[in-house]
Short mmCIF file of C-alpha atoms in Angstrom, two decimals:
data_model
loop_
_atom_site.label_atom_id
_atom_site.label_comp_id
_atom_site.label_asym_id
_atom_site.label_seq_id
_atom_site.Cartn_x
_atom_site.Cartn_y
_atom_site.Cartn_z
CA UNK A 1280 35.09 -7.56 -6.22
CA UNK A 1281 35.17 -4.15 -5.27
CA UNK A 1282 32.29 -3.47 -7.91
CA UNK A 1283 30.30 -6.17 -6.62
CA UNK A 1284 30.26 -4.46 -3.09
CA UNK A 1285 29.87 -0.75 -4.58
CA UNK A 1286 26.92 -1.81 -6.03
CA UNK A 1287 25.40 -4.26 -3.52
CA UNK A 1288 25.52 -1.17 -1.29
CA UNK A 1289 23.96 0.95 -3.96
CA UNK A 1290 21.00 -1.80 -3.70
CA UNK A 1291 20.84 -1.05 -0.42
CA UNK A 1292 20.83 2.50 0.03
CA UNK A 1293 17.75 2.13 -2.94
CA UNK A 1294 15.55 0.03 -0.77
CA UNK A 1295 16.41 2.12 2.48
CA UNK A 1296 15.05 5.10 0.63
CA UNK A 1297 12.00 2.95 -0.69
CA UNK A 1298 11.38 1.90 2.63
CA UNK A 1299 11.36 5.30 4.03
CA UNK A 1300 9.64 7.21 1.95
CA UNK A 1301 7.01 4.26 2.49
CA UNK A 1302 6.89 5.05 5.88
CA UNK A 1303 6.62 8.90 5.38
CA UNK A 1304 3.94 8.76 2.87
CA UNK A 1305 2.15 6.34 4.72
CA UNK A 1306 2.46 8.80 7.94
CA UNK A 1307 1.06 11.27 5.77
CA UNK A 1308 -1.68 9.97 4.30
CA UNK A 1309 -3.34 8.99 7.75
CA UNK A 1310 -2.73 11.92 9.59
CA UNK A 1311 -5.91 14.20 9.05
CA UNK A 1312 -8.98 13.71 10.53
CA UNK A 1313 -11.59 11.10 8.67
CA UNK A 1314 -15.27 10.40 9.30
CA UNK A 1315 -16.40 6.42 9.65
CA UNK A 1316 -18.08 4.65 8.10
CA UNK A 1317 -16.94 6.71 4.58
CA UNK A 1318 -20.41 6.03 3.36
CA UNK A 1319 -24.28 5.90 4.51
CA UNK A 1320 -27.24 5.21 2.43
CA UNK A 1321 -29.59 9.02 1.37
CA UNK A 1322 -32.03 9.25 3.89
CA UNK A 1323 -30.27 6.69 6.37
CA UNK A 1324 -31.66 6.71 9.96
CA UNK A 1325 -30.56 5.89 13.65
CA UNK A 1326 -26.96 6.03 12.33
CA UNK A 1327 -23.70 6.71 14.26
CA UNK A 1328 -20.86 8.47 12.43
CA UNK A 1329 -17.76 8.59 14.06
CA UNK A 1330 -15.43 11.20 13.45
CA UNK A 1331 -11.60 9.98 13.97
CA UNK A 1332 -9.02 12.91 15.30
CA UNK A 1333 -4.73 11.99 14.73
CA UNK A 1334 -2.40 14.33 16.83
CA UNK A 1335 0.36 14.82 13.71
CA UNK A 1336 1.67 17.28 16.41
CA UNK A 1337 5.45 16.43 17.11
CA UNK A 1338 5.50 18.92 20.73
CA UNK A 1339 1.77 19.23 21.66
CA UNK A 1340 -0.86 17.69 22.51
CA UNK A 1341 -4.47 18.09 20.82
CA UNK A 1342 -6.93 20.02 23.30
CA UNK A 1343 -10.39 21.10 21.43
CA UNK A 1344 -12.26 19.61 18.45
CA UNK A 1345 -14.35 21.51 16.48
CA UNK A 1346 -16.91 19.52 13.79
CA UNK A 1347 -19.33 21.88 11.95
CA UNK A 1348 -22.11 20.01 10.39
CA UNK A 1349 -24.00 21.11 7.15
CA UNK A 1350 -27.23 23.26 7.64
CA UNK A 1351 -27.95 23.33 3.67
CA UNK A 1352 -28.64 19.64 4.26
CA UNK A 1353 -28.78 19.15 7.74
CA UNK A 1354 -29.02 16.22 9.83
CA UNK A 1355 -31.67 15.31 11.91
CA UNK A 1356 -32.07 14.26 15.65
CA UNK A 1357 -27.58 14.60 16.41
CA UNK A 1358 -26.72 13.27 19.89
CA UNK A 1359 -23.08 13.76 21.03
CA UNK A 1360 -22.29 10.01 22.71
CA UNK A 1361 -20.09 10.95 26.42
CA UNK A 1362 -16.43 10.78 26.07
CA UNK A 1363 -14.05 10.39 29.09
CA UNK A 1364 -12.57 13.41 29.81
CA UNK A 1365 -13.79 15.73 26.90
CA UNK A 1366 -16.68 18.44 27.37
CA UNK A 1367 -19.20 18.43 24.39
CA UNK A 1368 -20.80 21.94 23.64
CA UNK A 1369 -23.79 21.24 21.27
CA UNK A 1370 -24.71 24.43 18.86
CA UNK A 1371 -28.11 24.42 17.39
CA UNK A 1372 -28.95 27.20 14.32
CA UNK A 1373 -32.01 27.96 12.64
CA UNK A 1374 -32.39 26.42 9.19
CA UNK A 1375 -33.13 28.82 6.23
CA UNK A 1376 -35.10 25.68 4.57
CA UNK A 1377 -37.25 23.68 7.25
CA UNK A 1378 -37.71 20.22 7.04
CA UNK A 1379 -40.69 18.20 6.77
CA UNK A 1380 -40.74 15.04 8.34
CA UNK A 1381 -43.57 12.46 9.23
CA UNK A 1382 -43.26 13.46 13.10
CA UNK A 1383 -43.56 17.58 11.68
CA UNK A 1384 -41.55 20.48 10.64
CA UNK A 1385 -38.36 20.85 11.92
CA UNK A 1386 -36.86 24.50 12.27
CA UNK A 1387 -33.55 23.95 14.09
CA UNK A 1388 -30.37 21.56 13.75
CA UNK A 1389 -27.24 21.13 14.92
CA UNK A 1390 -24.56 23.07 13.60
CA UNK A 1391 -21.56 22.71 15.37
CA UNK A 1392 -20.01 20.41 17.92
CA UNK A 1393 -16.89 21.61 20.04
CA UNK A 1394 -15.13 19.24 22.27
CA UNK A 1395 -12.89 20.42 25.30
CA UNK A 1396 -11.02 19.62 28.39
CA UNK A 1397 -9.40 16.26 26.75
CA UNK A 1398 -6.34 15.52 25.48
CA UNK A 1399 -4.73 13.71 22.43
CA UNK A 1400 -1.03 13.22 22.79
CA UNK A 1401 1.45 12.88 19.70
CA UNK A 1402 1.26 9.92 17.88
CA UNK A 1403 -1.90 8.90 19.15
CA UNK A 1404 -5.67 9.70 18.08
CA UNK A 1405 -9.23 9.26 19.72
CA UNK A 1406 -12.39 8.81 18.04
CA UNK A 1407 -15.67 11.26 18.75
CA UNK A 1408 -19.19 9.81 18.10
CA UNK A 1409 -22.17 11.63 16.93
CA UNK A 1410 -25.91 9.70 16.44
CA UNK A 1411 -28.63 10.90 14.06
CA UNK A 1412 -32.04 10.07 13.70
CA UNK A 1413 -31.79 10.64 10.22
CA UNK A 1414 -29.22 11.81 7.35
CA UNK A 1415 -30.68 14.34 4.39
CA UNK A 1416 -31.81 12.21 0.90
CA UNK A 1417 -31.20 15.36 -1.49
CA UNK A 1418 -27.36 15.36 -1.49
CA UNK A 1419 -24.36 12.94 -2.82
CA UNK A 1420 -22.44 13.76 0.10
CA UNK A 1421 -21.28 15.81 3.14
CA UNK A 1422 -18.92 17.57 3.88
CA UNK A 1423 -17.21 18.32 7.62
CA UNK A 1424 -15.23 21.13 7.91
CA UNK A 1425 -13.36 20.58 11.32
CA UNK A 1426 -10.65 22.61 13.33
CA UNK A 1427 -8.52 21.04 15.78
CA UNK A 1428 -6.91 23.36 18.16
CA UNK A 1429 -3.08 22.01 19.91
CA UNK A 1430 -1.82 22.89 23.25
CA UNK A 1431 0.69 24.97 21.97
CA UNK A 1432 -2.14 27.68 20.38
CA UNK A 1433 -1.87 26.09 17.02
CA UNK A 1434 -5.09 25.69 14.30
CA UNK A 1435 -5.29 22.81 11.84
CA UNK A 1436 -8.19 23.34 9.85
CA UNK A 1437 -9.32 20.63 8.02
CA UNK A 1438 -12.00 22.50 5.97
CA UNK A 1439 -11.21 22.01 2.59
CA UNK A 1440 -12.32 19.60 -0.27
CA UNK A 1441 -11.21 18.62 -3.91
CA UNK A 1442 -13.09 19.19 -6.76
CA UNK A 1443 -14.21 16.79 -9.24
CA UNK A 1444 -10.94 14.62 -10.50
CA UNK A 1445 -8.38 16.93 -8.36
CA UNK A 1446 -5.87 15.04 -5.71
CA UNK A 1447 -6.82 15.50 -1.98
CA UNK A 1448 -5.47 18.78 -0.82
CA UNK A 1449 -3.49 19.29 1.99
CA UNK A 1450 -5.43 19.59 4.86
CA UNK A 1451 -8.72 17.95 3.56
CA UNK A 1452 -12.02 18.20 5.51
CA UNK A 1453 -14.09 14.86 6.37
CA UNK A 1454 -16.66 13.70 3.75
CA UNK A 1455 -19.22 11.39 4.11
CA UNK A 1456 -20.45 9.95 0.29
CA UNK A 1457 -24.26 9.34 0.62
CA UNK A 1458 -25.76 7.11 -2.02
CA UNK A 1459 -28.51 5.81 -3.90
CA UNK A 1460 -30.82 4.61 -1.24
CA UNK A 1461 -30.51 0.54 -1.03
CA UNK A 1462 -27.10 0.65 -2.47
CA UNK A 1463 -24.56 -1.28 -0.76
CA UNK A 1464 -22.90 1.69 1.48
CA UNK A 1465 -20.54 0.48 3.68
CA UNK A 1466 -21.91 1.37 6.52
CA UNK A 1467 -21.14 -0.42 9.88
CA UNK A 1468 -23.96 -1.93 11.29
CA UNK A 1469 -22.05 -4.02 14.28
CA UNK A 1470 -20.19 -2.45 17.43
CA UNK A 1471 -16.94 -1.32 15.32
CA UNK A 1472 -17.34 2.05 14.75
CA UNK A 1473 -20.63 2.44 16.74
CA UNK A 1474 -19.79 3.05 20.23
CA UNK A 1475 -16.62 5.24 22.24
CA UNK A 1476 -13.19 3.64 22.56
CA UNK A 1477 -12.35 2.76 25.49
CA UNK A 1478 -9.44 4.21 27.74
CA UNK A 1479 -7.45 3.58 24.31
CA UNK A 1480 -9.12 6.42 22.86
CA UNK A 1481 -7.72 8.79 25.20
CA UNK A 1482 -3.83 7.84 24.46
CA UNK A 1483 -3.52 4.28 23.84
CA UNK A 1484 -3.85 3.76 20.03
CA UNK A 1485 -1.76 5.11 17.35
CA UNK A 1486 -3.08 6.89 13.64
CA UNK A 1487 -1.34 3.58 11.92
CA UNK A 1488 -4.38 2.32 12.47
CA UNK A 1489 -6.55 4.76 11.05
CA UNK A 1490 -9.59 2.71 8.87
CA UNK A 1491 -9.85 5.45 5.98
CA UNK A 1492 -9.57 5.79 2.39
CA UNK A 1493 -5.99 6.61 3.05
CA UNK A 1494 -4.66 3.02 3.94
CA UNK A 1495 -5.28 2.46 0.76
CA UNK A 1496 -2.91 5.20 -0.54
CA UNK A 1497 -0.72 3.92 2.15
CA UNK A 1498 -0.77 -0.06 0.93
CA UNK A 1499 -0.11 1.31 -2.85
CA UNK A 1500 3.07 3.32 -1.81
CA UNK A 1501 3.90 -0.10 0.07
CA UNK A 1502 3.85 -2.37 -2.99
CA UNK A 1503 5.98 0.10 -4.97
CA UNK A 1504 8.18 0.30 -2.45
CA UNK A 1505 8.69 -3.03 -2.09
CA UNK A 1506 8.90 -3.76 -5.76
CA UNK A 1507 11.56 -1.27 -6.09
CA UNK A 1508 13.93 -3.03 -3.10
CA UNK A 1509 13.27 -6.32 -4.91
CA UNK A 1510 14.56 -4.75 -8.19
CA UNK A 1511 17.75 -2.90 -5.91
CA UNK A 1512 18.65 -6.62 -4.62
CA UNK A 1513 17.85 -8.09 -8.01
CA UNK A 1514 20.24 -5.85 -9.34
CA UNK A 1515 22.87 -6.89 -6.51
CA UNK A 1516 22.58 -10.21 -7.32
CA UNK A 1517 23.07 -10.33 -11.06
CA UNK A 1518 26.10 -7.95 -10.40
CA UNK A 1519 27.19 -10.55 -8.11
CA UNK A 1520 27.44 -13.53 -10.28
CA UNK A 1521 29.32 -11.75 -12.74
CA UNK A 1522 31.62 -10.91 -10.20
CA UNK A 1523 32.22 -14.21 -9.05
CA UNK A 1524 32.41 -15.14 -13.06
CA UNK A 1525 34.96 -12.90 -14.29
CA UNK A 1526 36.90 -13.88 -11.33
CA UNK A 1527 37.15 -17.48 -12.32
CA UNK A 1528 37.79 -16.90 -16.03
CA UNK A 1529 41.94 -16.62 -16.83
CA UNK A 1530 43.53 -12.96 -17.48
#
């Protein structure tokens, strides 16, 4: 019997490690910062897009946010909604390409926002909300390059983006997909998404719950990890009843 019980705890250390690495690939893959909804229609209008912001920080606690929105295709009309205890500096630049729109040319858009004075502890995340009037019809998508500054003096920047067919790289910026215009594009047209957390936002919610392309990364590594702890205890068993078989046969 002593096989039996070598390899039942073979079984088991295999689906501890499946189970782990789970876990850690699943922490991974929700950890950097996101934009919601994922998608928005070319040319959408009076749209919120909120931009979600992890603390993967083990020893410090996240204290600015920096988003810098695209001039090249710039959006229109930005309004930073309040958010309890941050500070929202707005930055406006001149556009090299004005844009003409049925209420006249516009010159000027908003370039960068920088939140301040808040605080996002480890293991937590809080979610910043930006309104447009109206989102540019002359691009597939947008891209977000954001840095988020920790407590301890540390930079994450989130600023970069795969091309065509390449894996996500490491520290990937937020992208919003903009598509054909009637298209079904997931955007969120209730309260989810649409308005500030509320003291949760602050401290109270943790990045498992992070609505992103990256659960489903996370729920693929689940189901292979739980298919290969079903084939560990498989394994267990059948060594098992052969155990328990020899035993009764005579010498």
């Amino acid at each position: 019997m002593s096989s039996v019980r070598a390899t039942l705890r073979r079984a088991g250390v295999v689906t501890a490690l499946a189970a782990t690495g789970l876990l850690a690939a699943a922490g991974i893959a929700s950890a950097h910062v996101t934009v919601h909804p994922e998608s928005y229609a070319k040319g959408a209008t009076d749209g919120v897009l909120t931009f979600r912001v992890p603390n993967e920080e083990d020893g410090a606690g996240t204290t600015k946010v920096q988003v810098f929105l695209p001039t090249d295709h710039p959006l229109l009309g930005v309004l930073v909604s309040p958010q309890d205890g941050w500070t929202a500096k707005v930055t406006n630049t001149k556009l090299e390409k004005p844009v003409k729109t049925d209420d006249g040319t516009i010159t000027d858009a908003v370039s960068e926002i920088t939140w301040t004075g808040g605080r996002i502890d480890p293991g937590h995340y809080a979610d910043f909300n930006v309104a447009f009037g109206q989102l540019p019809d002359d691009t597939d998508q947008l891209v977000f390059k954001t840095l988020q500054t920790y407590s301890d003096g540390k930079t994450t920047r989130w600023i970069e983006q795969p091309a065509q067919g390449d894996e996500e790289p490491e520290n990937p910026a937020p992208v919003l997909k903009l598509t054909a215009k009637g298209a079904d594009s997931g955007a969120d047209t209730g309260a989810s998404g649409t308005t500030p957390l509320p003291e949760s936002s602050k401290s109270a919610a943790s990045t498992g719950s992070t609505e992103s392309a990256s659960d489903s990364t996370a729920r693929g590594l689940g189901v292979a990890g739980l298919v290969v702890g079903v084939l560990g205890l498989a394994a267990a068993g059948f060594a098992l009843a052969r155990g328990r078989n020899g035993g009764a046969r005579p010498e």
